Structure formats: C-alpha cells, structure tokens
PDB file of C-alpha atoms in Angstrom:
ATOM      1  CA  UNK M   1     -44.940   9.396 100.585  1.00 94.00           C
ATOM      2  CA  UNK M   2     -48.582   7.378 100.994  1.00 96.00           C
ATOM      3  CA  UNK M   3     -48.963   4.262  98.707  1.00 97.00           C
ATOM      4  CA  UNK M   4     -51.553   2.485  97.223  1.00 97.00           C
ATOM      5  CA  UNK M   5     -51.266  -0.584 100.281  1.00 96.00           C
ATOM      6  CA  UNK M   6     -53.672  -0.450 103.193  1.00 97.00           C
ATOM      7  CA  UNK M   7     -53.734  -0.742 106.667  1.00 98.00           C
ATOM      8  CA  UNK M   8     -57.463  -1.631 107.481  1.00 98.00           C
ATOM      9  CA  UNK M   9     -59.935  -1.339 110.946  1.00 98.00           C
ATOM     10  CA  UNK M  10     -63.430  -2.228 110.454  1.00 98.00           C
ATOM     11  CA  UNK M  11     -64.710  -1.041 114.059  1.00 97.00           C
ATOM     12  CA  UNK M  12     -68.402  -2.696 115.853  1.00 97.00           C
ATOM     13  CA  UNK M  13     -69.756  -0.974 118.756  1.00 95.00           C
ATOM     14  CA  UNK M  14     -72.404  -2.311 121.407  1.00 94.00           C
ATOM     15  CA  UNK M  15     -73.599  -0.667 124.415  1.00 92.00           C
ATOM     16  CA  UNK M  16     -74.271  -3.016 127.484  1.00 90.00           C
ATOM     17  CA  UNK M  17     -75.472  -0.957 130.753  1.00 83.00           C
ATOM     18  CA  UNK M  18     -74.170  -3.371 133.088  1.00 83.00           C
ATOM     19  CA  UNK M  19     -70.146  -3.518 132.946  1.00 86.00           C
ATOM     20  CA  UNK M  20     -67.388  -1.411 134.972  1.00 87.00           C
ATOM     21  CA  UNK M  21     -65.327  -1.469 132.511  1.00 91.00           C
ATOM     22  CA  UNK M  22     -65.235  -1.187 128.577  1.00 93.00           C
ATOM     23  CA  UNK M  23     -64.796  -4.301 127.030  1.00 95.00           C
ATOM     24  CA  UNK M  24     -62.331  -4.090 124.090  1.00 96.00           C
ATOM     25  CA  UNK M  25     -61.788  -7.020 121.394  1.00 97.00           C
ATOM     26  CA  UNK M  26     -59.105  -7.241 118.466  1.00 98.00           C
ATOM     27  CA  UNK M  27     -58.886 -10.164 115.518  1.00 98.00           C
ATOM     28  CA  UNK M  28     -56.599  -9.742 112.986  1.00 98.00           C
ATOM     29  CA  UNK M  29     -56.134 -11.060 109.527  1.00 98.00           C
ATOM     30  CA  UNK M  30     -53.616 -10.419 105.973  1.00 97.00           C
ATOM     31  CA  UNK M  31     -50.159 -10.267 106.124  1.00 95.00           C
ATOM     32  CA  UNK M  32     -48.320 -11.167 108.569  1.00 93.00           C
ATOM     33  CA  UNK M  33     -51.633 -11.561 111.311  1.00 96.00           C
ATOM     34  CA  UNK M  34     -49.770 -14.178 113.754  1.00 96.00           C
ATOM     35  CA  UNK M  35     -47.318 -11.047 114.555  1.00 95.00           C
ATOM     36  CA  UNK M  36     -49.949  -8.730 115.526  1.00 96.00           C
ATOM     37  CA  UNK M  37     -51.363  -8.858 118.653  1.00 97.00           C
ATOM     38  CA  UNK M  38     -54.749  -9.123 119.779  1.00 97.00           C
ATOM     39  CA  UNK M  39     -54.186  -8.599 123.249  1.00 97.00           C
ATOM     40  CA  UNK M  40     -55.445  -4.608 123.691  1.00 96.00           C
ATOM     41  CA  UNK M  41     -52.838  -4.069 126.113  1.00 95.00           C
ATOM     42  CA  UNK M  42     -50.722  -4.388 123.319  1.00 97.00           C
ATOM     43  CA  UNK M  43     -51.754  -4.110 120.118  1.00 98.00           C
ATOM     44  CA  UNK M  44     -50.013  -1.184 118.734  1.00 97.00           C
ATOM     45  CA  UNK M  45     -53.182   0.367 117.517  1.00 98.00           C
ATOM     46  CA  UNK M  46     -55.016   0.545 119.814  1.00 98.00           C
ATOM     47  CA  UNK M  47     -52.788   1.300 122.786  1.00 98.00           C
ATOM     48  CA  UNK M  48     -52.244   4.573 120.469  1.00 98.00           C
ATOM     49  CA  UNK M  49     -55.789   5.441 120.532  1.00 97.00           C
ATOM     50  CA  UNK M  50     -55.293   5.248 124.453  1.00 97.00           C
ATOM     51  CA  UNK M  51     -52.098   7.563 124.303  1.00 97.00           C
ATOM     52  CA  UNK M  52     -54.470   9.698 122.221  1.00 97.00           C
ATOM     53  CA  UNK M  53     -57.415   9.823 125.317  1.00 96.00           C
ATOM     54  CA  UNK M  54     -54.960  10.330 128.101  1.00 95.00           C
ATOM     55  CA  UNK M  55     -53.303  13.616 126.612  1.00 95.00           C
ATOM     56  CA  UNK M  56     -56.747  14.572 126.026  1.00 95.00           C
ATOM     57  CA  UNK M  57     -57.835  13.875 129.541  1.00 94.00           C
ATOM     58  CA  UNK M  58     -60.695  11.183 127.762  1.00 95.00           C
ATOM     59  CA  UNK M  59     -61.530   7.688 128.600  1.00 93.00           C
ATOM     60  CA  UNK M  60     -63.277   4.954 126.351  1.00 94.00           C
ATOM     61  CA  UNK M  61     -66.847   5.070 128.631  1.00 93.00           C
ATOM     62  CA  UNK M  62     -67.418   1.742 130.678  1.00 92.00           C
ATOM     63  CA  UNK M  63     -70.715   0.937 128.806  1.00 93.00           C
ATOM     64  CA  UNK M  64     -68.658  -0.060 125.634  1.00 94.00           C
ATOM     65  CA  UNK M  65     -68.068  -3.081 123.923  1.00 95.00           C
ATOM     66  CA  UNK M  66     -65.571  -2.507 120.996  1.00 97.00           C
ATOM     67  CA  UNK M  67     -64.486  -5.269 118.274  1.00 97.00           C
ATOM     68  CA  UNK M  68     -61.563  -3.791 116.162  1.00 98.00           C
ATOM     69  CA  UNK M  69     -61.123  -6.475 113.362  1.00 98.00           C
ATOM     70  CA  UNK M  70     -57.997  -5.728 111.255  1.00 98.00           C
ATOM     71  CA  UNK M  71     -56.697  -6.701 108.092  1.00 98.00           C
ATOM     72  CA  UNK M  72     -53.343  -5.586 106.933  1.00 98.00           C
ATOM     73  CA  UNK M  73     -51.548  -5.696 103.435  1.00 97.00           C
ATOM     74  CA  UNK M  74     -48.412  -3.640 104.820  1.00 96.00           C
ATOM     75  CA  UNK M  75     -45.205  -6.033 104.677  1.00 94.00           C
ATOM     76  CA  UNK M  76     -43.909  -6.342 108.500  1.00 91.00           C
ATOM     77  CA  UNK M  77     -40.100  -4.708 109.571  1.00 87.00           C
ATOM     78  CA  UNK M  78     -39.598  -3.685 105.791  1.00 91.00           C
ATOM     79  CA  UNK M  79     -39.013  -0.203 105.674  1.00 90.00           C
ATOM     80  CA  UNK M  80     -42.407   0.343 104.127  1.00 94.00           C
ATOM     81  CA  UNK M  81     -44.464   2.188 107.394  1.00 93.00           C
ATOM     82  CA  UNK M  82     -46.647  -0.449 109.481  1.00 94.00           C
ATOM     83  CA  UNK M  83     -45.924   1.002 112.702  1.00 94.00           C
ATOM     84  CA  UNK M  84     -46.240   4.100 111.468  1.00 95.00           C
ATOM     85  CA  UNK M  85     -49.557   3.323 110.030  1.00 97.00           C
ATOM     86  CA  UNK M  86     -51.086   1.289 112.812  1.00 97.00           C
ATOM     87  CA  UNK M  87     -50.185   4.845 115.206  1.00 98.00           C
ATOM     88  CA  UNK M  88     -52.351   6.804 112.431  1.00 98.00           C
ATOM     89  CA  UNK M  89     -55.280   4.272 112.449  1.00 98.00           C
ATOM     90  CA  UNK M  90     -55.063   4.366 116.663  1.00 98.00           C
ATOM     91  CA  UNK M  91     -55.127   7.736 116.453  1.00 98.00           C
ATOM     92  CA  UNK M  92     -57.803   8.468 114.030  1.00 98.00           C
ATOM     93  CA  UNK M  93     -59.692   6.092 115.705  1.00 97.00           C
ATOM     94  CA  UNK M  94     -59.727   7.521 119.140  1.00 97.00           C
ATOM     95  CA  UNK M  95     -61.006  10.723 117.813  1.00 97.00           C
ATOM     96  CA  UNK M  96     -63.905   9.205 115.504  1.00 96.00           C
ATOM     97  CA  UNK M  97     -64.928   6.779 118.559  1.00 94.00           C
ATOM     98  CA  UNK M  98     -65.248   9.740 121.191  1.00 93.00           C
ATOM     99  CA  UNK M  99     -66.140  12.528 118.461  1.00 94.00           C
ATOM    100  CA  UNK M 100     -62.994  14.545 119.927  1.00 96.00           C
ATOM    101  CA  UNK M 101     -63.092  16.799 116.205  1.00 96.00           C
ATOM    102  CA  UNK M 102     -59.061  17.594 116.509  1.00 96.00           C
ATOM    103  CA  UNK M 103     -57.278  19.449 114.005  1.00 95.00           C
ATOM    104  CA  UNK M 104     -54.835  17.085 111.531  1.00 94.00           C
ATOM    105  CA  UNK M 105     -52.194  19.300 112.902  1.00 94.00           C
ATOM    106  CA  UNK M 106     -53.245  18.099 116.053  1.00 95.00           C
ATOM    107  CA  UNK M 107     -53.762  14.489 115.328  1.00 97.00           C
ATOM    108  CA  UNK M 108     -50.284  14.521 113.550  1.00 97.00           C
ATOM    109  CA  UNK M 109     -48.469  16.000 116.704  1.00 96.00           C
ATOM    110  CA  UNK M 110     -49.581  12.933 118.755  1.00 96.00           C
ATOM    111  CA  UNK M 111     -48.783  10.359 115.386  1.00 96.00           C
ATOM    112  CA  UNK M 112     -45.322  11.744 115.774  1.00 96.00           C
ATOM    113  CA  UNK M 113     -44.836  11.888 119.601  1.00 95.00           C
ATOM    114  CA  UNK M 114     -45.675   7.643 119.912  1.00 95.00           C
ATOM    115  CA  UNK M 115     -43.657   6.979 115.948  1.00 92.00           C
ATOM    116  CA  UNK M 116     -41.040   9.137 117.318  1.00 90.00           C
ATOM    117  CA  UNK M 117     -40.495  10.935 114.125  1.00 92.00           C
ATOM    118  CA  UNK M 118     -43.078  12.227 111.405  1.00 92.00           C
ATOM    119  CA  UNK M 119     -41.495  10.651 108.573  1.00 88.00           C
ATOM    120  CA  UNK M 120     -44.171   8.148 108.120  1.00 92.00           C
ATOM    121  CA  UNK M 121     -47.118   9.006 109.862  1.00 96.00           C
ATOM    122  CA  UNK M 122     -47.118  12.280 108.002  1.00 95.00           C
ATOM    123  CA  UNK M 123     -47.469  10.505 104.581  1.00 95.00           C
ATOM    124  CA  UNK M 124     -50.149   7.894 106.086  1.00 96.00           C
ATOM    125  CA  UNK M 125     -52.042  10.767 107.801  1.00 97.00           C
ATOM    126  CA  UNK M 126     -52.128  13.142 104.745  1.00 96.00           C
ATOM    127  CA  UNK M 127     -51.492  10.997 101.827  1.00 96.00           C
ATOM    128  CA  UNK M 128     -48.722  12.442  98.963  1.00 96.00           C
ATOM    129  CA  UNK M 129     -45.696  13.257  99.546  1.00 95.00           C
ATOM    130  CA  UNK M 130     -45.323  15.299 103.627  1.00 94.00           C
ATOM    131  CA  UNK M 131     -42.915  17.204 104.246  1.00 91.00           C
ATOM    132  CA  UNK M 132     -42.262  17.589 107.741  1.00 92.00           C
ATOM    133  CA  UNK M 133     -40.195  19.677 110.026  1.00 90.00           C
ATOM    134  CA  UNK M 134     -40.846  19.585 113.899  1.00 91.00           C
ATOM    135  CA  UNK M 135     -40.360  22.121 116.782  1.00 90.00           C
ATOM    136  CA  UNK M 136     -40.433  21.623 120.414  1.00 84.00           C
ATOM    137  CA  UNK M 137     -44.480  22.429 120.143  1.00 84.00           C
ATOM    138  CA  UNK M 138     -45.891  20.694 117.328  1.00 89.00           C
ATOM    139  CA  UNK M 139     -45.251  19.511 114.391  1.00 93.00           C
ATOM    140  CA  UNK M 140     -45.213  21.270 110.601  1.00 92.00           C
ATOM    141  CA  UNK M 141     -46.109  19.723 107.646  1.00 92.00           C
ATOM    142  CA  UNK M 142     -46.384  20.531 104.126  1.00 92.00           C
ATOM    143  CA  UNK M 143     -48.263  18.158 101.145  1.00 93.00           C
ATOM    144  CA  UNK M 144     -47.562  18.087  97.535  1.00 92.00           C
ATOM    145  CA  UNK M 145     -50.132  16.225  95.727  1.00 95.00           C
ATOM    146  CA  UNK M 146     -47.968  13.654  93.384  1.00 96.00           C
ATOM    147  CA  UNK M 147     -48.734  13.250  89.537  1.00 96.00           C
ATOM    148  CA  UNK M 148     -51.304  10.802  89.269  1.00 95.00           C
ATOM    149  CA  UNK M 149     -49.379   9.040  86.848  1.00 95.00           C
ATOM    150  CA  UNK M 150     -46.161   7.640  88.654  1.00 97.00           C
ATOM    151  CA  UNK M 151     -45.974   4.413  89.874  1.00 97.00           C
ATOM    152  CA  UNK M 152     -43.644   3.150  92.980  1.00 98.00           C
ATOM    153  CA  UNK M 153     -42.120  -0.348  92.446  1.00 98.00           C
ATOM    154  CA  UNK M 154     -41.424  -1.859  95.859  1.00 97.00           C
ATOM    155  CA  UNK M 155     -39.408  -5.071  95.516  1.00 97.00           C
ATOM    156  CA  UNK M 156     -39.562  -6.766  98.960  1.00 96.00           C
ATOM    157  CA  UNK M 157     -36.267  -8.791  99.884  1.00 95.00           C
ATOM    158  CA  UNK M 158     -37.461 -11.778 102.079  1.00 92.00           C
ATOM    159  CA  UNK M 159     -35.535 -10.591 105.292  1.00 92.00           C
ATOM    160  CA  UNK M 160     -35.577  -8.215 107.633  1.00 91.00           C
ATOM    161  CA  UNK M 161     -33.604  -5.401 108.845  1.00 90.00           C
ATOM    162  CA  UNK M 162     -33.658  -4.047 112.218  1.00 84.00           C
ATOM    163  CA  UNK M 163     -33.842  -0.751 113.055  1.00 81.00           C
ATOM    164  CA  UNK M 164     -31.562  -0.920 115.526  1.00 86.00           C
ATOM    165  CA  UNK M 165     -29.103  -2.277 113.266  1.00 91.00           C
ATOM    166  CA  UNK M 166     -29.813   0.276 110.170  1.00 91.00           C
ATOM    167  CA  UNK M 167     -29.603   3.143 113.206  1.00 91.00           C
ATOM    168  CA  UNK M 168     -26.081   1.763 114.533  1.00 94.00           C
ATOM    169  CA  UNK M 169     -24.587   1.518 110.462  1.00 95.00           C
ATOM    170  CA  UNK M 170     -25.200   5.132 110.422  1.00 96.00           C
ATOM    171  CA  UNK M 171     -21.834   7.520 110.980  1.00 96.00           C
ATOM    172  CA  UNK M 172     -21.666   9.509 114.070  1.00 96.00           C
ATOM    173  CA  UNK M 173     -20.769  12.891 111.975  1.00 97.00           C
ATOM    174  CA  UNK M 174     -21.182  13.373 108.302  1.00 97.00           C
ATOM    175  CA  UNK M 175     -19.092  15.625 105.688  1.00 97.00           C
ATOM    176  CA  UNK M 176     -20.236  19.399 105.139  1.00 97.00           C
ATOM    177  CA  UNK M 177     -20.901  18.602 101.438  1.00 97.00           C
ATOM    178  CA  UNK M 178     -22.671  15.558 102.121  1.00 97.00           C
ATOM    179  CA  UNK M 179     -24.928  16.684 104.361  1.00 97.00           C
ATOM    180  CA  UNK M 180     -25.521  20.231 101.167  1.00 96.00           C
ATOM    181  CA  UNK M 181     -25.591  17.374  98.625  1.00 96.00           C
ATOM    182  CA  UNK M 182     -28.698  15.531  99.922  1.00 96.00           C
ATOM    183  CA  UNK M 183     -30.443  18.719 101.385  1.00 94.00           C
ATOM    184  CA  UNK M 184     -30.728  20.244  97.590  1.00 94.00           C
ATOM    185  CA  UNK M 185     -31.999  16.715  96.719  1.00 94.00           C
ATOM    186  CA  UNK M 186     -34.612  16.484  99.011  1.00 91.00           C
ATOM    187  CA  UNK M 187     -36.200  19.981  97.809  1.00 88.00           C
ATOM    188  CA  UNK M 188     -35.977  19.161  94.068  1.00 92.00           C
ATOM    189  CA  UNK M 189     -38.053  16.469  94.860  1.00 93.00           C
ATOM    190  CA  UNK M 190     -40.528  17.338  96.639  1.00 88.00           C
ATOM    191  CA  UNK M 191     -41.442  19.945  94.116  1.00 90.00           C
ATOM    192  CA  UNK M 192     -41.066  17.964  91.168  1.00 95.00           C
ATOM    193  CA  UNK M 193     -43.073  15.118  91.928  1.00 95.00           C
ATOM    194  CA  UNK M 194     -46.137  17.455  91.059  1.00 94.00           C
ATOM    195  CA  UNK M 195     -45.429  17.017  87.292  1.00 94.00           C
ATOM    196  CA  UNK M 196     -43.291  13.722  86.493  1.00 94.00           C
ATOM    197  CA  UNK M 197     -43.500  15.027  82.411  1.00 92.00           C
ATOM    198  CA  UNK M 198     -41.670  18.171  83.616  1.00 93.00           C
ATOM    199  CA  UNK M 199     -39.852  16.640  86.049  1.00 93.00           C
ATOM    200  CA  UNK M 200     -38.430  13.015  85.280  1.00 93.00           C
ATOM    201  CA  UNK M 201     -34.478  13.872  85.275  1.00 94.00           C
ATOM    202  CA  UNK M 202     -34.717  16.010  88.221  1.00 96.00           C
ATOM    203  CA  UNK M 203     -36.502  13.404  90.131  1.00 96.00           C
ATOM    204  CA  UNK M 204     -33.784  11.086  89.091  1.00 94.00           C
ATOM    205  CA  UNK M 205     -31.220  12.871  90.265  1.00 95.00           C
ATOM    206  CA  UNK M 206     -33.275  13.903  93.332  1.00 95.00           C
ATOM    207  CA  UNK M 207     -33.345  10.393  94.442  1.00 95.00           C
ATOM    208  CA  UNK M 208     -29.560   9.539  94.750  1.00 96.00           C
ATOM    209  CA  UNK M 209     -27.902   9.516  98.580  1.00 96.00           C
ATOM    210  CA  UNK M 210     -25.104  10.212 100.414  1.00 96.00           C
ATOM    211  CA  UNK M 211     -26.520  10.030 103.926  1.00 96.00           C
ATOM    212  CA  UNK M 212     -27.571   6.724 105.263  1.00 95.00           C
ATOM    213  CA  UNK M 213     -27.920   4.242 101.433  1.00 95.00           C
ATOM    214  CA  UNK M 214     -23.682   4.348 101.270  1.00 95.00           C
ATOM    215  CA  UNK M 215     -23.607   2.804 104.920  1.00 96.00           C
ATOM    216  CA  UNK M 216     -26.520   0.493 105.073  1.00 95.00           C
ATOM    217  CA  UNK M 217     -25.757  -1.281 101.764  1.00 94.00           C
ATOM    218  CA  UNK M 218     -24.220  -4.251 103.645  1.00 94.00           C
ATOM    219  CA  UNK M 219     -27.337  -4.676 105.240  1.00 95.00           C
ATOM    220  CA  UNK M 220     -28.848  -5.366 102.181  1.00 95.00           C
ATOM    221  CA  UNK M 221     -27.269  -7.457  99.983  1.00 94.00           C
ATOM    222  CA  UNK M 222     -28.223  -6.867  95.784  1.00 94.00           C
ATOM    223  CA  UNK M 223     -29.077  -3.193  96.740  1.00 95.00           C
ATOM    224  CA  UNK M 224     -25.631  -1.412  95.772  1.00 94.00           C
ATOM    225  CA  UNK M 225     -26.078  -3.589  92.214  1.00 93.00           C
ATOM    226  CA  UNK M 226     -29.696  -2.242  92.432  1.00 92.00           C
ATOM    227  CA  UNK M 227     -28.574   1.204  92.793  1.00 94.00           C
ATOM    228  CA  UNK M 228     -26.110   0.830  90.395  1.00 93.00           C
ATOM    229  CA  UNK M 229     -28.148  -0.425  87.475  1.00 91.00           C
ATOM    230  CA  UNK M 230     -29.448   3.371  87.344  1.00 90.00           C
ATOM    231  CA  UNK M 231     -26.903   5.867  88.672  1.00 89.00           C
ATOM    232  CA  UNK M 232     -23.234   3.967  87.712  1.00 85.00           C
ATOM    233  CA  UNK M 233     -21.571   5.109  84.704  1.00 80.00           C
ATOM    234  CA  UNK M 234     -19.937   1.923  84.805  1.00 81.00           C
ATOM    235  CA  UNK M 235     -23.375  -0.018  84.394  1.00 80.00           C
ATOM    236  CA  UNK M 236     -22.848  -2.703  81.455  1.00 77.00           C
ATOM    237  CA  UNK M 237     -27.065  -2.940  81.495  1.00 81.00           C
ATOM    238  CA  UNK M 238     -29.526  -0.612  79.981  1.00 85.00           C
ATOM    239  CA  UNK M 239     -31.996   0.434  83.031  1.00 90.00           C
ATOM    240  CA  UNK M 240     -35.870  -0.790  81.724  1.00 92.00           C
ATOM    241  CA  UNK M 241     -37.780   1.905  80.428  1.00 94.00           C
ATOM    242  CA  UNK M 242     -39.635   3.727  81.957  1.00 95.00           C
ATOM    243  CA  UNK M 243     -37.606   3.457  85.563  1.00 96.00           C
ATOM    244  CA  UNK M 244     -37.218   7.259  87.166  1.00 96.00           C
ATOM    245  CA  UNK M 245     -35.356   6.620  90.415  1.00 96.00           C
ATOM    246  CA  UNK M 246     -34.431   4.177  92.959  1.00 96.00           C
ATOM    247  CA  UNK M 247     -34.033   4.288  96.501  1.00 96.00           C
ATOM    248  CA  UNK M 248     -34.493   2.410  99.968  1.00 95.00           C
ATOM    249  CA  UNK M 249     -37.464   2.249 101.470  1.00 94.00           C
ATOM    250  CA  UNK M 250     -37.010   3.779 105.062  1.00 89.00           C
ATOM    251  CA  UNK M 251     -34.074   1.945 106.559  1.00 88.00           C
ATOM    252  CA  UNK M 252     -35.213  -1.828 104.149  1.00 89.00           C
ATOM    253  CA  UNK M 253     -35.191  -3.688 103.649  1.00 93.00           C
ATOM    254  CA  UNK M 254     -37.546  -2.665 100.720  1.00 96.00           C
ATOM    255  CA  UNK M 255     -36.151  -0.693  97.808  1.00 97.00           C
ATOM    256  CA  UNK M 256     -38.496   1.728  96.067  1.00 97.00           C
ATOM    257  CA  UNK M 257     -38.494   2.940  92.613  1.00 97.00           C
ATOM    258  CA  UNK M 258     -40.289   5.255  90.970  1.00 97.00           C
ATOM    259  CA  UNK M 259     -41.500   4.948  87.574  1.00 97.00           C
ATOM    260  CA  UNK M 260     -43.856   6.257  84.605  1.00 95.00           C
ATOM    261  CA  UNK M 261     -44.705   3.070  82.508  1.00 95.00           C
ATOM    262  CA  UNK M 262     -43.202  -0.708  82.354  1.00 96.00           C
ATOM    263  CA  UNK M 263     -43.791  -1.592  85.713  1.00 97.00           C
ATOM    264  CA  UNK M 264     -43.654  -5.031  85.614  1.00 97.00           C
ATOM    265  CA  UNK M 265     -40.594  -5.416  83.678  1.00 97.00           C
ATOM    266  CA  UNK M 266     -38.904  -3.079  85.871  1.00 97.00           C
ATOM    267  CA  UNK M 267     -40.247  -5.050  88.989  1.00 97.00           C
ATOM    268  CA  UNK M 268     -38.786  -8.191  87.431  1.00 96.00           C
ATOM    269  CA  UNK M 269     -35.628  -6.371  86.523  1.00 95.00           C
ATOM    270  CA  UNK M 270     -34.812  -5.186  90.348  1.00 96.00           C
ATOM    271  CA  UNK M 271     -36.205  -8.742  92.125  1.00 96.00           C
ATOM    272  CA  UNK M 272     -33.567 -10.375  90.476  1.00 94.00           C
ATOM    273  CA  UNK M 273     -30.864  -8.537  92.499  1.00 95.00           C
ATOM    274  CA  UNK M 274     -32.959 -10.151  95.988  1.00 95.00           C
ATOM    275  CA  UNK M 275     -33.020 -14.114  95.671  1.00 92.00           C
ATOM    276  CA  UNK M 276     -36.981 -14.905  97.071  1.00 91.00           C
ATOM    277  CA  UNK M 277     -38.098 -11.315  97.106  1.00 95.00           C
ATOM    278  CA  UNK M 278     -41.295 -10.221  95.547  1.00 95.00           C
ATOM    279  CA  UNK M 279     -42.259  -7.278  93.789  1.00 97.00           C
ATOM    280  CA  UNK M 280     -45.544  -5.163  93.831  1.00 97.00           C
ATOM    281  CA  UNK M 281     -46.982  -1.865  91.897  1.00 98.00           C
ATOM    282  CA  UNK M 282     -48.573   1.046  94.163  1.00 98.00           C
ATOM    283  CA  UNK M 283     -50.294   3.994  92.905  1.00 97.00           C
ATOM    284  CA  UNK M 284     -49.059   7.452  95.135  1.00 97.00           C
ATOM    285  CA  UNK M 285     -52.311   7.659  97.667  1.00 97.00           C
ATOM    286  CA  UNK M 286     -52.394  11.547  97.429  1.00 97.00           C
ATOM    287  CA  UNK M 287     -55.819  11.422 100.440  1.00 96.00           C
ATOM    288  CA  UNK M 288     -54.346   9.864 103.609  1.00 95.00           C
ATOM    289  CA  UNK M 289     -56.424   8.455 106.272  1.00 96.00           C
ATOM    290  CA  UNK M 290     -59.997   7.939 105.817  1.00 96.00           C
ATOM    291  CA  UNK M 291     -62.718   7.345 107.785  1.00 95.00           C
ATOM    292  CA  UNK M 292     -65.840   5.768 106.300  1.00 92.00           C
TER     293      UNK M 292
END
C-alpha cells in the first residue's frame, strides 16, 4: 500500500557535443543522505534505470550530462519501502529520459525483477493498495483505490532490522490452517479498504497474522505489547479511538496502523511501546509514481 512519504528526483539535462561518454551526477539530501550514494555506479537508482536500458537494448547517448539531485523522506532499513521506491524512481526515470513509452505492466515487470518481489514496488508504482501475483513471464497486478479517509500511523522504532535476519526467523514449513487463516485475511482486506465505514471490523480482523508477526516479534521488542493492545482479550487498556488495525510494516522494524480519526493520540499511544521511536501520519497515496 503507497503512503503519503516521498521519494524525490529533480532531474537537469545539458547537451555538450564534445564527450565519449555521458556524464552522470547524483547529490542527495533528507533523511538519511550520508547512506545514499552518489557514486552512479552505485546509487541504487540509478543503476536501475541502467538495468532498465540494457533489457531494452538502450544506452544513455554520450552527448549527455545528467544531474539527479535527490531528496528522500523514506526512513532507511525500516520496513517502510526505500529500496523498493528508489527501483521505481530508476525505472521511471529511464523511460521518461529516453522517451521508451512502456506499458506499467511493463515497467512493473522490471521493478520486480531488480526488488526481487512486487510487494513494494507495486504499491510505489501504482499507488493504493497492489495486489500482486507473478508468473514466470510477467508480473499481475490488481489496484483498489483506498477510502480517502483512513489514515496509516507508522511509529518508527530507532533500530534496524535486517532482512536477512527477519528472512532467517521465518519457519521452514508452516501449518495447513495457518497458511488458510492468513490467505482469507489478505482478501477481506483488500476489498474492504474501498469503504472503511462499511468495512472497519473486517479490516480489523483482516489485519491479524499467523505467518511471519508470531516469529519476528523478538526482533522487535514492544511489538507483541503493540499487537496486543488491539487483538488480546486479555488487554487491561482500552485501544484509542479511532485505531482499526495494527500490523508490521514489511519485515520492521516499523509497525503500521490503520486508523479513521485520533491520530495523534493513537501515535502517542503505540510510541510508547518503542523507547526513542517516533511516530508520523500518512494519507493512502491512491496515484503512484509521477512524473512532472
């Protein structure tokens, strides 16, 4: 699902008619700038606007100068997309730069072959909430616009989680019911976040997990108390108005949760479970990428 925080390019252009070579320079700025690189070799977005050229058998011509100055607001290694986001912007780029005109199906196949997986590129690309499913040939995708209305409260713990280590926490096998339990949650979702009046409880119940929040949880200490605050019968305090759901964010170490009103309480509420994290409110992006 695309939120309201931005990954940025602001792209200059020169021609010079006396170079062999095109000349390609990168600043950065926002959060977390001193971990992005501005060596093009390899700065993740634009060595994905090069993976774009080469499967289309293109080049960036030798006459070019090109300044990409980026500014990002995307958290770093938090579960909340910035790879995923600086692939999009590489590959969105590439086809603007060289007027290449290929299909978003297209331009999310080649997203999903450097992420790996469309699980966040399809949201970034698209904006909403993307469903994906992928074949050996390309990649399918399906977007339901979300109700203008909800909010996502990230609360942003002040460490990071590897994904390495939030891969190797994961169980080799999983349990038949399991594996039914989340599968029925993940299509009540998607079709209820069209109409968050109609569907609040469903979307609550939608959000719960049996697959990878259960074995990650020691990754993340004050996320099982986080969880719990919502979906324990055992809870001894009244969730804040206005809270739908709660969830991790990708593998965290971000937790997301989805709500209709009180925001800020609610972001108070679930930062106190993370000593030092912060807390911010995103609107649901339902347009994706954008050139302007």
């Amino acid at each position: 699902m695309a939120l309201s925080i931005y990954l940025t390019v602001r792209v200059k252009v020169t021609h010079s008619k006396e170079q062999s070579s095109p000349q390609i320079q990168i600043s950065a700025s926002g959060l977390g700038k001193e971990k992005i690189s501005v060596d093009p070799l390899k700065n993740l977005i634009w060595t994905s606007a090069l993976f774009l050229l080469e499967k289309e058998n293109n080049h960036v011509p030798a006459n070019l100068n090109i300044h990409l100055d980026i500014h990002n607001e995307i958290p770093l290694a938090r579960g909340l997309g910035s790879s995923g986001a600086a692939v999009v912007c590489g590959i969105v780029l590439a086809n603007r730069l060289l007027n290449l005109n290929l299909s978003s199906t297209k331009l999310l196949k080649y997203c999903s072959l450097l992420e790996g997986h469309p699980d966040n590129v399809g949201g970034s690309l698209r904006g909403g909430c993307v469903a994906t499913c992928t074949t050996d040939a390309e990649v399918h995708a399906s977007q339901v616009e979300v109700d203008k209305s909800l909010r996502a409260v990230v609360v942003i713990p002040d460490f990071e989680v590897s994904t390495e280590k939030a891969r190797h926490a994961l169980p080799p096998t999983y349990s038949r019911s399991d594996v039914v339990y989340n599968l029925q949650r993940v299509t009540s979702l998607a079709l209820n976040l069209k109409d968050v009046k109609k569907g609040r409880e469903k979307i609550a119940e939608a959000m719960k997990d049996k697959i990878h929040q259960p074995h990650r949880s020691h990754l993340i200490p004050g996320l099982s108390q986080c969880l719990d605050l919502l979906y324990s019968p055992q809870s001894k305090t009244q969730p804040p108005h206005g809270l739908i759901g709660i969830a991790l964010s990708g593998s965290g170490s971000t937790v997301c949760a989805l709500a209709d009103g009180n925001f800020e309480e609610i972001g108070r509420t679930l930062s106190s479970f993370f000593p030092n994290s912060q807390f911010s409110v995103l609107s649901i992006d339902n347009t994706g990428a954008q050139v302007l």
